[in-house]
Structures are given as structure tokens and as C-alpha cells.
XYZ file of C-alpha atoms in Angstrom:
699
model
C -272.959 -88.277 -57.662
C -275.732 -90.222 -55.940
C -275.459 -91.387 -52.334
C -275.060 -94.984 -53.515
C -272.235 -94.011 -55.879
C -270.478 -92.038 -53.167
C -270.709 -95.003 -50.797
C -269.258 -97.316 -53.433
C -266.408 -94.847 -53.989
C -265.591 -94.753 -50.269
C -265.825 -98.541 -49.973
C -263.352 -98.861 -52.843
C -260.918 -96.417 -51.236
C -261.214 -98.253 -47.901
C -260.436 -101.562 -49.591
C -257.415 -100.008 -51.313
C -256.207 -98.529 -48.012
C -256.597 -101.902 -46.270
C -254.560 -103.650 -48.948
C -251.917 -100.931 -48.657
C -251.648 -101.409 -44.892
C -251.358 -105.174 -45.310
C -248.517 -104.688 -47.780
C -246.748 -102.261 -45.424
C -247.065 -104.796 -42.611
C -245.547 -107.548 -44.768
C -242.544 -105.342 -45.539
C -242.277 -104.331 -41.888
C -242.359 -107.971 -40.752
C -239.605 -108.729 -43.267
C -237.493 -105.896 -41.821
C -238.040 -107.238 -38.294
C -236.919 -110.708 -39.362
C -233.774 -109.253 -40.963
C -232.981 -107.233 -37.822
C -233.385 -110.340 -35.669
C -231.125 -112.316 -37.989
C -228.558 -109.513 -37.952
C -228.605 -109.426 -34.167
C -227.958 -113.145 -33.667
C -225.263 -113.225 -36.356
C -223.344 -110.236 -35.001
C -224.179 -109.723 -31.320
C -220.794 -111.162 -30.230
C -219.026 -108.551 -32.385
C -220.993 -105.537 -31.101
C -218.871 -102.735 -29.652
C -217.994 -103.020 -25.969
C -219.990 -99.907 -25.032
C -223.303 -101.352 -26.276
C -224.039 -98.615 -28.818
C -224.617 -101.044 -31.693
C -226.812 -103.324 -29.590
C -228.830 -100.302 -28.408
C -229.293 -99.114 -32.006
C -230.464 -102.585 -33.081
C -232.941 -102.796 -30.209
C -234.213 -99.295 -30.948
C -234.862 -100.216 -34.574
C -236.747 -103.327 -33.415
C -238.793 -101.190 -31.040
C -239.655 -98.693 -33.792
C -240.732 -101.474 -36.148
C -242.877 -103.042 -33.406
C -244.566 -99.696 -32.754
C -245.152 -99.228 -36.471
C -246.801 -102.649 -36.638
C -248.975 -101.892 -33.614
C -250.212 -98.627 -35.143
C -250.941 -100.331 -38.445
C -252.860 -103.129 -36.710
C -255.036 -100.566 -34.940
C -255.703 -98.676 -38.200
C -256.393 -101.926 -40.054
C -258.913 -102.991 -37.410
C -260.666 -99.622 -37.656
C -260.827 -99.627 -41.460
C -262.235 -103.159 -41.497
C -264.947 -102.088 -39.076
C -265.654 -99.033 -41.221
C -266.186 -101.245 -44.263
C -269.470 -102.385 -42.707
C -270.647 -98.810 -42.107
C -268.159 -96.132 -43.174
C -270.210 -93.179 -41.904
C -273.537 -92.408 -40.267
C -273.914 -88.656 -40.783
C -273.069 -85.731 -43.021
C -272.960 -82.005 -42.421
C -272.866 -79.563 -45.344
C -271.031 -76.579 -43.876
C -270.201 -73.246 -45.544
C -267.122 -71.799 -43.882
C -267.156 -68.042 -43.439
C -265.479 -66.507 -46.489
C -266.383 -69.442 -48.717
C -269.255 -69.722 -51.215
C -269.736 -73.461 -51.532
C -270.513 -75.881 -48.698
C -268.035 -78.599 -47.753
C -269.481 -82.043 -47.229
C -268.246 -83.454 -43.930
C -268.997 -87.157 -43.505
C -268.847 -88.460 -39.929
C -268.048 -92.030 -38.841
C -266.452 -94.008 -36.022
C -262.945 -93.085 -37.201
C -260.917 -90.778 -39.434
C -260.242 -91.849 -43.005
C -258.083 -90.067 -45.554
C -256.375 -91.341 -48.705
C -252.921 -90.349 -47.521
C -251.018 -88.460 -44.851
C -251.764 -84.751 -45.089
C -254.859 -85.321 -47.220
C -258.233 -83.910 -46.240
C -260.307 -86.525 -44.423
C -262.949 -88.249 -46.491
C -264.574 -89.235 -43.177
C -264.166 -87.417 -39.860
C -263.950 -89.209 -36.550
C -267.098 -88.548 -34.482
C -264.802 -87.078 -31.812
C -263.171 -84.543 -34.161
C -263.993 -80.874 -33.390
C -265.861 -80.401 -36.677
C -268.132 -83.380 -35.867
C -269.625 -81.404 -33.006
C -271.598 -79.495 -35.653
C -273.745 -82.575 -36.207
C -274.556 -83.105 -32.536
C -274.889 -79.532 -31.295
C -276.482 -77.430 -34.030
C -279.571 -77.177 -36.165
C -279.408 -75.806 -39.697
C -278.151 -72.209 -39.616
C -275.230 -70.376 -38.027
C -272.793 -72.654 -36.202
C -269.209 -72.855 -34.960
C -266.700 -75.250 -33.498
C -263.382 -74.934 -31.664
C -260.445 -76.149 -33.753
C -256.783 -76.243 -32.623
C -256.236 -72.962 -34.455
C -259.236 -71.250 -32.881
C -262.980 -70.818 -33.355
C -264.264 -71.721 -36.823
C -267.589 -70.192 -37.845
C -269.964 -70.686 -40.730
C -273.396 -71.963 -41.642
C -274.886 -75.430 -41.703
C -276.825 -75.806 -44.940
C -277.936 -79.415 -44.565
C -277.589 -82.399 -42.227
C -278.005 -86.026 -43.268
C -278.242 -89.293 -41.382
C -277.399 -92.665 -42.909
C -278.067 -96.284 -42.153
C -275.410 -98.455 -43.791
C -275.104 -102.175 -43.175
C -272.553 -104.545 -44.691
C -271.499 -101.800 -47.066
C -275.018 -101.266 -48.419
C -277.035 -98.075 -48.031
C -280.291 -98.799 -46.188
C -281.477 -95.195 -46.077
C -280.327 -91.576 -46.212
C -282.474 -89.002 -44.419
C -282.104 -85.246 -44.574
C -282.438 -83.901 -41.030
C -282.127 -80.138 -40.858
C -282.917 -79.721 -37.193
C -281.852 -82.467 -34.778
C -281.013 -86.152 -34.848
C -284.184 -87.446 -36.442
C -286.681 -88.756 -33.862
C -287.779 -91.598 -36.140
C -284.187 -92.793 -36.485
C -283.637 -92.475 -32.738
C -286.812 -94.431 -32.003
C -285.817 -97.097 -34.495
C -282.425 -97.475 -32.807
C -284.047 -97.643 -29.356
C -286.654 -100.179 -30.451
C -283.977 -102.730 -31.348
C -283.558 -105.721 -29.071
C -280.949 -105.766 -26.342
C -278.008 -108.125 -26.679
C -275.158 -109.304 -24.467
C -273.205 -106.080 -24.869
C -273.862 -102.401 -24.329
C -274.335 -100.655 -27.676
C -272.385 -97.746 -29.105
C -274.517 -94.594 -29.455
C -272.273 -92.508 -31.730
C -274.978 -92.152 -34.379
C -277.700 -91.044 -31.929
C -275.855 -88.946 -29.349
C -278.155 -86.166 -28.166
C -277.109 -82.571 -27.579
C -277.227 -82.785 -23.771
C -275.217 -86.024 -23.901
C -272.660 -84.492 -26.257
C -272.034 -81.629 -23.819
C -270.970 -84.227 -21.248
C -268.866 -86.256 -23.680
C -266.891 -83.223 -24.897
C -266.521 -81.505 -21.516
C -262.808 -80.920 -20.882
C -262.835 -77.984 -18.472
C -264.337 -79.557 -15.332
C -262.040 -81.811 -13.301
C -264.925 -83.572 -11.562
C -268.013 -84.172 -13.707
C -271.016 -85.548 -11.791
C -273.908 -86.891 -13.859
C -277.226 -87.520 -12.122
C -279.477 -89.323 -14.550
C -282.616 -91.379 -14.289
C -282.765 -95.003 -15.378
C -282.267 -95.330 -19.132
C -280.857 -91.830 -19.581
C -277.692 -93.233 -21.158
C -275.358 -92.350 -18.275
C -273.019 -95.309 -18.693
C -272.901 -95.046 -22.489
C -272.188 -91.335 -22.243
C -269.393 -91.917 -19.711
C -267.702 -94.508 -21.915
C -268.021 -92.344 -25.022
C -266.580 -89.483 -22.968
C -263.520 -91.596 -22.159
C -263.152 -92.499 -25.842
C -263.343 -88.788 -26.667
C -260.718 -87.840 -24.043
C -258.375 -90.597 -25.257
C -258.742 -89.230 -28.794
C -258.264 -85.582 -27.816
C -255.347 -86.214 -25.433
C -253.730 -89.206 -27.117
C -250.229 -87.894 -26.353
C -250.932 -87.521 -22.622
C -253.600 -90.092 -21.787
C -253.532 -93.839 -22.448
C -256.273 -96.428 -21.982
C -254.163 -98.105 -19.275
C -254.369 -94.879 -17.251
C -258.173 -94.929 -17.064
C -260.034 -96.969 -14.447
C -263.735 -97.749 -14.096
C -265.128 -98.656 -10.687
C -268.007 -100.902 -11.718
C -270.702 -102.574 -9.572
C -269.864 -106.198 -10.464
C -268.077 -108.486 -12.934
C -271.204 -109.106 -15.022
C -271.547 -105.378 -15.641
C -267.827 -105.155 -16.484
C -268.302 -107.781 -19.192
C -271.449 -106.044 -20.434
C -269.548 -102.822 -21.189
C -266.227 -104.408 -22.168
C -266.535 -104.146 -25.959
C -267.481 -100.478 -26.176
C -263.940 -99.051 -26.204
C -262.654 -101.373 -28.974
C -265.807 -100.589 -30.964
C -264.968 -96.897 -30.652
C -261.410 -97.472 -31.815
C -259.672 -97.505 -28.425
C -258.029 -100.139 -26.275
C -260.032 -101.568 -23.407
C -259.734 -99.790 -20.087
C -259.248 -101.341 -16.668
C -262.283 -102.171 -14.571
C -262.636 -103.328 -11.000
C -265.083 -103.209 -8.125
C -264.278 -101.030 -5.152
C -264.816 -104.090 -2.952
C -261.958 -105.843 -4.775
C -259.782 -102.790 -4.230
C -260.589 -102.675 -0.499
C -260.038 -106.414 -0.083
C -256.590 -106.100 -1.634
C -255.677 -103.109 0.525
C -256.783 -104.941 3.695
C -255.426 -108.370 2.736
C -252.752 -108.075 5.432
C -255.401 -107.291 8.068
C -258.396 -109.567 7.462
C -260.636 -111.100 4.805
C -263.435 -108.739 3.802
C -267.105 -109.442 3.172
C -268.274 -108.112 -0.213
C -271.279 -105.860 -0.733
C -273.287 -108.527 -2.552
C -272.727 -110.994 0.308
C -273.941 -108.351 2.751
C -277.042 -107.662 0.642
C -277.753 -111.360 0.259
C -277.477 -111.920 4.013
C -279.788 -109.007 4.818
C -282.420 -109.918 2.222
C -282.403 -113.638 3.058
C -283.002 -112.891 6.749
C -285.368 -109.916 6.513
C -288.397 -112.175 7.058
C -286.954 -114.994 9.213
C -284.741 -112.729 11.376
C -285.978 -109.174 10.813
C -284.207 -107.682 13.838
C -280.874 -109.122 12.714
C -281.333 -107.829 9.149
C -282.385 -104.392 10.362
C -279.429 -104.215 12.780
C -276.941 -104.915 9.976
C -278.510 -102.272 7.740
C -278.456 -99.684 10.541
C -274.872 -100.550 11.442
C -273.769 -100.098 7.809
C -275.464 -96.709 7.663
C -273.967 -95.583 10.988
C -270.433 -96.735 10.118
C -270.386 -95.113 6.680
C -271.365 -91.547 7.587
C -269.434 -88.349 8.160
C -269.857 -88.467 11.947
C -268.240 -91.920 12.122
C -265.324 -90.708 9.995
C -264.837 -87.733 12.298
C -264.859 -90.064 15.325
C -262.069 -92.131 13.711
C -260.141 -88.902 13.068
C -260.363 -88.034 16.768
C -259.314 -91.548 17.778
C -256.214 -91.407 15.554
C -255.281 -88.054 17.078
C -255.457 -89.626 20.561
C -253.139 -92.430 19.403
C -250.344 -89.911 18.896
C -249.543 -90.303 22.592
C -251.431 -93.424 23.697
C -249.831 -95.687 21.109
C -246.189 -94.789 21.761
C -243.720 -96.033 24.385
C -240.395 -94.293 23.735
C -237.247 -96.014 25.001
C -233.517 -95.392 24.943
C -231.804 -96.956 21.928
C -228.386 -98.574 22.245
C -226.895 -100.801 19.588
C -223.102 -101.056 19.228
C -221.990 -97.406 19.040
C -225.452 -96.080 18.135
C -227.074 -94.413 21.142
C -230.117 -92.119 21.430
C -232.180 -91.350 24.513
C -235.993 -91.638 24.624
C -236.586 -87.882 25.000
C -234.564 -87.095 21.865
C -236.471 -89.744 19.924
C -239.803 -88.322 21.138
C -238.708 -84.810 20.153
C -237.952 -85.957 16.614
C -241.230 -87.901 16.498
C -243.483 -85.048 17.612
C -241.657 -81.854 16.675
C -239.434 -82.504 13.650
C -241.547 -85.039 11.725
C -245.170 -84.469 12.839
C -246.746 -84.528 9.354
C -245.734 -88.092 8.490
C -248.491 -90.691 9.126
C -248.194 -92.282 12.554
C -247.214 -95.773 11.391
C -244.617 -94.427 8.944
C -243.126 -91.813 11.255
C -240.839 -94.085 13.280
C -239.193 -95.241 10.041
C -238.414 -91.601 9.276
C -237.074 -91.071 12.831
C -234.873 -94.169 12.534
C -233.510 -93.071 9.146
C -232.720 -89.630 10.555
C -230.855 -91.077 13.549
C -229.008 -93.738 11.502
C -227.957 -91.119 8.912
C -226.659 -88.942 11.713
C -224.738 -91.898 13.168
C -223.261 -92.825 9.779
C -222.149 -89.228 9.160
C -220.407 -89.041 12.548
C -218.789 -92.490 12.569
C -218.423 -93.362 8.893
C -219.930 -96.787 9.659
C -222.843 -98.162 7.658
C -224.982 -100.978 9.010
C -225.280 -104.103 6.898
C -228.685 -105.689 6.188
C -228.731 -107.798 9.365
C -227.704 -104.879 11.567
C -230.261 -102.606 9.907
C -233.021 -105.143 10.611
C -232.013 -105.329 14.301
C -232.058 -101.533 14.597
C -235.430 -101.321 12.848
C -236.962 -103.843 15.243
C -235.776 -101.765 18.213
C -237.518 -98.675 16.865
C -240.675 -100.557 15.853
C -240.955 -101.937 19.405
C -241.875 -98.450 20.565
C -245.364 -98.926 19.072
C -247.723 -100.631 21.531
C -249.297 -102.367 18.500
C -249.551 -101.839 14.765
C -252.411 -104.278 14.267
C -255.156 -102.366 12.402
C -257.944 -104.710 13.537
C -256.862 -104.490 17.188
C -256.829 -100.699 16.999
C -260.180 -100.648 15.192
C -261.648 -102.683 18.017
C -260.153 -100.268 20.542
C -261.874 -97.468 18.639
C -265.233 -99.269 18.655
C -264.978 -99.888 22.390
C -264.039 -96.251 22.983
C -267.386 -95.149 21.493
C -269.367 -97.842 23.260
C -269.691 -100.216 20.301
C -269.151 -103.980 20.256
C -265.739 -105.050 18.946
C -265.258 -107.207 15.859
C -264.756 -110.830 16.887
C -261.222 -112.132 16.342
C -261.177 -115.920 16.042
C -258.178 -117.855 17.312
C -256.172 -119.866 14.762
C -258.497 -118.854 11.922
C -258.351 -116.365 9.068
C -259.686 -113.123 10.461
C -262.834 -111.822 8.762
C -264.710 -108.528 8.960
C -268.278 -107.777 7.923
C -269.005 -105.359 5.090
C -270.229 -102.665 7.497
C -266.693 -102.441 8.964
C -264.588 -102.830 5.796
C -264.354 -99.207 4.693
C -264.179 -97.767 8.194
C -261.193 -100.040 8.793
C -259.587 -99.039 5.482
C -260.189 -95.391 6.408
C -258.376 -96.007 9.709
C -255.505 -97.783 7.942
C -254.976 -94.900 5.535
C -254.971 -92.370 8.376
C -252.298 -94.402 10.197
C -250.232 -95.590 7.221
C -250.916 -93.014 4.539
C -252.024 -93.767 0.995
C -249.625 -95.589 -1.293
C -247.997 -93.473 -3.952
C -247.212 -94.215 -7.579
C -250.757 -94.828 -8.770
C -250.831 -94.087 -12.496
C -254.569 -93.512 -12.938
C -255.225 -90.245 -14.780
C -259.000 -90.530 -15.080
C -261.463 -92.355 -12.872
C -265.025 -93.352 -13.778
C -267.401 -94.199 -10.925
C -270.642 -95.875 -11.971
C -273.646 -96.286 -9.640
C -272.446 -93.354 -7.522
C -275.472 -93.639 -5.218
C -274.147 -96.941 -3.826
C -271.008 -95.321 -2.386
C -270.941 -93.843 1.120
C -269.343 -90.749 2.599
C -266.531 -92.938 3.976
C -265.913 -94.547 0.592
C -265.743 -91.205 -1.198
C -263.214 -89.973 1.368
C -261.028 -92.966 0.509
C -261.518 -92.406 -3.228
C -260.517 -88.750 -2.785
C -257.286 -89.775 -1.045
C -256.310 -92.490 -3.508
C -257.245 -90.903 -6.837
C -255.976 -87.364 -7.331
C -257.170 -87.206 -10.918
C -260.123 -85.999 -13.003
C -263.277 -88.061 -12.524
C -266.540 -88.831 -14.275
C -269.088 -89.829 -11.638
C -272.552 -91.046 -12.593
C -275.606 -92.573 -11.020
C -279.248 -92.307 -10.032
C -280.197 -91.633 -6.418
C -283.426 -93.628 -6.883
C -281.515 -96.833 -7.695
C -279.690 -97.496 -4.428
C -279.492 -101.181 -3.484
C -278.967 -100.292 0.185
C -281.900 -99.719 2.503
C -281.104 -96.085 3.210
C -281.027 -93.743 0.224
C -278.649 -90.802 0.462
C -278.046 -88.042 -2.033
C -274.286 -88.134 -2.516
C -274.478 -84.823 -4.355
C -274.880 -83.186 -0.942
C -271.365 -84.121 0.195
C -269.318 -84.836 -2.951
C -268.125 -81.217 -3.430
C -266.954 -81.174 0.204
C -264.822 -84.297 -0.324
C -263.623 -83.955 -3.908
C -263.360 -80.168 -4.085
C -265.349 -77.255 -5.372
C -264.123 -77.616 -8.977
C -266.872 -80.059 -9.852
C -269.834 -79.685 -12.161
C -273.192 -81.376 -11.754
C -275.289 -82.262 -14.809
C -278.775 -83.739 -14.679
C -280.145 -85.999 -17.430
C -283.927 -86.229 -17.187
C -284.704 -87.936 -20.468
C -285.036 -91.727 -20.590
C -284.109 -93.527 -23.814
C -284.363 -97.142 -22.665
C -287.967 -98.127 -22.092
C -291.326 -97.589 -23.711
C -293.484 -94.754 -22.420
C -295.679 -97.270 -20.602
C -292.755 -98.853 -18.735
C -291.090 -95.507 -17.978
C -294.290 -94.057 -16.519
C -295.018 -97.210 -14.518
C -291.509 -97.307 -13.012
C -291.745 -93.612 -12.105
C -295.069 -94.296 -10.372
C -293.440 -97.060 -8.288
C -290.716 -94.704 -7.075
C -293.046 -91.726 -6.745
C -290.864 -89.502 -8.913
C -291.788 -86.896 -11.521
C -290.034 -85.060 -14.299
C -288.829 -88.053 -16.335
C -289.193 -87.320 -20.027
C -289.252 -90.403 -22.231
C -288.982 -90.976 -25.953
C -292.387 -91.320 -27.591
C -292.027 -95.059 -28.136
C -294.994 -97.177 -27.128
C -295.598 -100.817 -26.221
C -297.839 -102.925 -24.034
C -298.637 -101.735 -20.513
C -296.973 -103.587 -17.600
C -299.167 -106.345 -16.209
C -299.784 -107.584 -12.643
C -300.661 -111.256 -12.283
C -301.793 -112.773 -8.972
C -302.231 -116.537 -8.375
C -303.426 -118.670 -5.485
C -300.241 -120.772 -5.320
C -296.651 -120.573 -6.493
C -296.887 -123.517 -8.893
C -299.464 -121.644 -10.944
C -297.303 -118.519 -10.778
C -294.180 -120.257 -12.118
C -296.221 -122.048 -14.765
C -297.528 -118.671 -15.955
C -294.025 -117.187 -16.033
C -292.756 -120.186 -17.989
C -295.666 -119.962 -20.441
C -294.985 -116.276 -21.060
C -291.268 -116.854 -21.609
C -292.034 -119.800 -23.902
C -294.358 -117.558 -25.896
C -291.691 -114.863 -26.222
C -289.034 -117.365 -27.265
C -291.291 -119.161 -29.756
C -292.220 -115.874 -31.402
C -288.550 -114.906 -31.666
C -289.503 -111.500 -30.319
C -286.719 -110.985 -27.803
C -283.061 -111.889 -27.399
C -282.732 -111.109 -23.691
C -285.331 -112.081 -21.096
C -284.833 -111.554 -17.364
C -286.586 -112.989 -14.347
C -285.729 -110.825 -11.325
C -286.064 -111.475 -7.627
C -284.599 -110.328 -4.306
C -281.884 -112.840 -3.431
C -279.378 -115.235 -4.953
C -280.980 -118.126 -3.056
C -284.356 -117.191 -4.507
C -282.851 -116.879 -8.017
C -281.517 -120.451 -7.859
C -284.933 -121.751 -6.804
C -286.789 -119.655 -9.411
C -284.429 -120.834 -12.156
C -285.166 -124.465 -11.336
C -288.936 -123.882 -11.219
C -289.002 -122.086 -14.576
C -286.836 -124.727 -16.232
C -289.041 -127.430 -14.755
C -292.177 -125.827 -16.215
C -290.601 -125.012 -19.563
C -289.429 -128.607 -20.041
C -292.969 -129.830 -19.660
C -293.936 -127.927 -22.818
C -290.719 -127.951 -24.864
C -290.178 -130.789 -27.340
C -286.460 -130.110 -27.465
C -285.346 -129.698 -23.869
C -281.744 -129.009 -24.865
C -282.770 -125.942 -26.874
C -283.735 -124.021 -23.771
C -281.350 -122.862 -21.073
C -281.724 -120.669 -18.017
C -278.675 -118.760 -16.796
C -278.729 -117.868 -13.104
C -276.415 -114.944 -12.368
C -274.385 -115.146 -9.171
C -271.469 -113.300 -7.597
C -268.972 -115.399 -9.599
C -270.609 -114.792 -12.984
C -268.293 -112.810 -15.231
C -270.103 -113.103 -18.582
C -273.448 -111.680 -19.635
C -275.267 -113.837 -22.186
C -278.406 -113.543 -24.276
C -281.368 -115.801 -23.598
C -283.185 -116.239 -20.292
C -281.435 -114.872 -17.212
C -282.529 -115.173 -13.577
C -280.864 -112.735 -11.190
C -281.223 -110.801 -7.957
C -281.702 -107.068 -8.412
C -278.241 -106.169 -7.169
C -276.614 -108.141 -10.018
C -278.994 -106.792 -12.674
C -278.128 -103.134 -12.034
C -276.828 -101.359 -15.112
C -278.048 -104.131 -17.433
C -281.056 -103.986 -19.731
C -283.334 -106.684 -21.111
C -285.981 -106.861 -23.828
C -288.472 -108.402 -21.411
C -288.489 -108.443 -17.588
C -290.555 -110.721 -15.345
C -290.579 -109.941 -11.614
C -291.690 -112.868 -9.477
C -293.116 -113.011 -5.941
C -294.248 -109.398 -6.377
C -296.945 -109.699 -3.717
C -297.733 -108.253 -0.302
C -295.906 -111.064 1.514
C -292.555 -110.322 -0.121
C -292.709 -106.575 -0.915
C -294.000 -104.171 1.710
C -291.313 -101.598 2.692
C -289.744 -98.475 1.182
C -286.611 -100.545 0.583
C -288.655 -103.032 -1.438
C -290.024 -100.121 -3.441
C -286.434 -99.253 -4.429
C -285.832 -102.844 -5.535
C -289.026 -102.925 -7.607
C -288.004 -99.655 -9.266
C -284.575 -101.065 -10.134
C -286.204 -104.175 -11.596
C -288.831 -102.283 -13.592
C -286.268 -99.963 -15.166
C -284.279 -102.898 -16.599
C -287.034 -103.518 -19.199
C -286.927 -102.159 -22.747
C -290.132 -103.490 -24.306
C -292.085 -105.662 -21.876
C -292.582 -105.735 -18.088
C -294.719 -108.145 -16.029
C -295.197 -108.834 -12.318
C -296.276 -112.120 -10.747
C -297.334 -112.839 -7.172
C -299.190 -115.235 -4.898
C -302.062 -114.353 -2.589
C -302.613 -110.654 -1.983
C -301.407 -108.077 -4.512
C -298.407 -105.908 -3.657
C -299.496 -102.491 -2.447
C -296.308 -100.860 -3.731
C -297.280 -101.391 -7.369
C -299.537 -98.847 -9.128
């Protein structure tokens, strides 16, 4: 049978399976309708104990579950109709003479329950043969144990809309030509699945199940985020009885990035997983204390003022660094210890027949219940004393009486205001207190947000009942020691942590790998990805030269060298940028084009200038749009995007244009980090534009 005939056979079986599922769903829907009709006709006659009603509801529940499973399978099969499989491994099991052809796709497909799969899910144990082995001896771990044998041949396929584009025999590794072809495709508004081009070092991360904390340090374009998401899809597949998509959380850098990665899980056959920024989490946890400045607002404020008010900008950066470190956390620990005695004012309690002297209350507080967080401890003391009273008298307080008693115990705290206590802490170490405005919503700057949350958790404890069973942290380099301490308290679950220390958006770079094992425990594994798959060799090398880093190995995919363009005024600069974008759009070369700059304010101005210049040359003004990303943007679109660096992190674009890249605007080590972040967003083309004197940070 030829490859084309085999594909036609599989397509026919898929179509038959889809029709079968549709028929099953029709019958199931009919059963549900009958059960509903039965319920409304007979519910008044159901037995008084509720057994019949329970049985009816249980049947409805089972039918609903059946429908949900069928919908998921139907969705997968329809997606597989476009491209049923992308690889094949011919494997001779030990003890057998003939090889078994194992086709690999995005999901399992068999003709019936108990039948041998015609296509194996890429996450199945046997599929690891394709990713991990060359032709020759190989093995994989199945539920029954280690299976050994020999790989005779490996094939890769390109199938589109049910038609075979090519079939390539690839005896050694995933064919470089196929990989380069996949990488040379244009970017779009969504992160792409990489199941057909997963590399061996990436596969070891995806299928790692033994390490509770997996830390991936990878350079720009190494596929960190894709690998992390495919790892979650793999874990959901392998542990489908114990792990649900709703129990996985991604801490992402911003809402644009969340949208960018949102379709990957459905594409891999899983439900979408929850995503949020850590700033949103902190703001919610401190909502009863004060409004919190977000990281992007802090960055915007610092970058906007770095030239007009350099001392102010530098002071905020230094304060953030100082209030995020281990020493500051230890100082808060010491302060909370001192509050054990300074915060309390024990008094005799007398309410009706309930009496307890201050010394007895203090003894319970310090000696019987010392391990309960300070702000929760008096509740425990009160419950102990009230239980004792109820046992002795047989009297139970009603709700109003209980509230009166609680207030009497709570009055023994000098204050329970977190912001007031945080200010007391700052003053105790010689720092200026956070301003508290009268009759206004209290607000705290970003540099104090996580220190204050750290203090709150020490005093109040961490809320229980969190159902997260796996946490993914992206852009790990942008989290501080203080933040990781909080993460370690809140999430007692396995984690996948990924990032690149060279891509920090804060002024002071820190290698989080130095302190993560201390906070999260010794049972963590660090993996380094040094190969870049995103950009051309020219862009990869240029970006590495900006950052002054070595050891990045790129795919041998070439394109034009990055260009530096200097003009004598900004009007000429923006006209040149607009001309270049117009050229790229007219040629239909690229789907995503980015213009990057330092601040949101600058992005708004740049967007207007580019649109102004483009409209002078475009016949159809309505055909061209510029999207300026801001902190409220929650959708990533194709076309021309203008954005500050901190909102472009994690995204990739066919072509990147960096404006104002001159000596006036870029001159510090921090600016070097920003230029590196911008340069590494580009897949195929990268250009810099400036006014006056060239930027000395560029090669």
C-alpha cells in the first residue's frame, strides 16, 4: 500500500468514526430528553426518601458526561482529518520478526474500544521512540514495564487538508530540512504547536515526571514556553485520573501573552488552563489593605522619568531591589517576632458568666497556641475559652453574643492594620513610611506590594483550600526573592519554572537559580536549553552580541543581517520606518510586524507618526491599521503592532523595527537588556532606527 493509499484509508476510517459519534450523540440526546420528560411527569410521585429522584439525576449526570466525552473526541477527530499523523516509527519488538508501523499524531485513534491504535497520541509512551532515538536499538517505558526492540525506519509527513504534501524517511533525527521549513514560516497571532518538531532535549523536559520542581533556563527562542505547555498537555494525558486542566495555573507576564498562548491546550486535545499575572494575585490578596501599583505601571513610570527626573527613576529602581531581597525578608521576619509582645495588650474578660483573667489569656496565647499565626491566634484562644465555658455551664452563645465576645478578644490587638504595621516596620529600619491619604483609597507603590503581602502572610497565614496541583511560572527572571517566598507558601505543588536571566525587564539582573532551591526545596532539577529555534543565524548572533553572551547555538537558517539606520531628524526616521513597513506589507512577506520602544507613552506617539507617514503613501487608508499594545490589551493580533518592550516579552514577530535606537535614548546596561529583549522578538528581519549619534550599545 502506498503512502497516499494509506492516508486515504485512515481518512475514511476517521470519517466513519465521526459519523458514528454523531449518531451516538443523537441517541444520547434523545435519552436525555426522555429522562427530563420522565422527571417532570413523575417527580411528585417519587418515593419520600428521594431514592428515585437521586437515580434519575444520576442517569442524567451519566448521560451528560457521556456527551461531554463524545464532544471532546469528535473535536479531536475533526482536527485529525486535516492532518491525521505527522510521523511513523517502524519498530521490531524483541521476540518478533516483522516491524510494526506506529503512526504518531496529535491524538489516539482506533476503530473500536480494545482495538490496536491506528494512530498513537504523541504523548503515548511508544511515541517517545520517535523523539528520543535514532535508527537502531531503542526502548520505552510502558505501564507493564520496559519494552525493548529495534527501530528500523522513521518517517516524517506533511499532511494538509487531508492531502499528503510529502513523506520523508529520516533514520537519525527529526529532519533538519523539515525543522527549518517549520521555523521559516511566518508568525501569527497564536503560539504554534511543536508536536511534529519536538527535539530530544525538549522531549526530556516534556516527559519528565520524577522531579517535583523543574527549572528551565533557556535563551530567547529556545522554545521554553512551548515546551512548558506541551509538558502540561503530556501530564494531563498521563495523569488524566488525578490531574484536571482546572488544577493547573500559569503565572504569565501580561494579558496579551495569555491570549497568545491560549489556543495551545485545545490544539493539543486538552481544555484550556487558568492563567493570571502574579500582580493580579497580589492585588486581590491585598484588596482589603490598599490598591496596588502593577509592575508595568512601575516600569512605565521609571522609563518615562529616567531622562527628565533621573534621580527619581534611579531611587525607585534601587528601592524595588532593596525591598525584594533576602535581607529585607529577614528584617520583616524579625519585626514580626517583635510584634509577639509589642502588639498585644491582654485584659481581663468578663461577659455574663464568662470570666477569664489577662494572665490566663496570655498563657494560652504564648504557651498553648504559639504556632498559630499572630493575627489568627486570638480567635483560637477565644474558641478554647468559649468551648471551656460551654462545657462547664451548658450555655451556648447566640450570634449576637458571640460577636460581642469576639470584639472583646480582638480589642487586645493594638492594631491589625497591615499598612500601619508595615509603616512601623519601615520606620524601625530607618526608612520613610508609605503615605496614607485621608479620605482616599489607600495606594502602595509596586516596590512595597510584595513586601507588604509577605508581612500579611506572616501575620495571617496563607489561605488553605487552593486546588492547584501544578504551577507554571513563565519569565522566572522577573520574580524576586520575596515573590518566590510567597509562591512557595501558597503553592505546595509541582512546578515548571522557565525563563532567561538575560531578559529581565528590571534594571538589576539577578540569577534566580542561586536562591530557588533554598526557597522551593532541594528536590528541583535545573535544565539548560542553549539552542535557539526562533530567529535566523544573523539575528541570533546580533542579539547575542548586544547582550555580550556566548554559547547560543542556532538553527542554520539564514536571512538578511540586522541594519542600523541613523537620520538627522525624527521625521525622516519615522518616514523610513513607514516606508519599510509599507514595503513589507505590499510584498505580502510578513503577517506580524512590530515596532518596539521603551515606554507606553512613546508607543502611542510612534503609532501616530507611523500611521501619519503610511497614510501619505497608501491609496486605501482604511486597509492599514496600527495596533498599539497597552496594559489593557488582552488580544494579540496580526498586522502592525507598536509596543513597549515589557509588553512584547514572550511574543515573536516576523519583522521587528526598533525606533529611537540612538545614543540619546540608549546608553546604560539596563538599556542593553531592553535592546536584547527587542532584538530577540524577531524571526526573519530586524532593523534599528535612530536620530543623531549612533547607539554605542549596538554592534
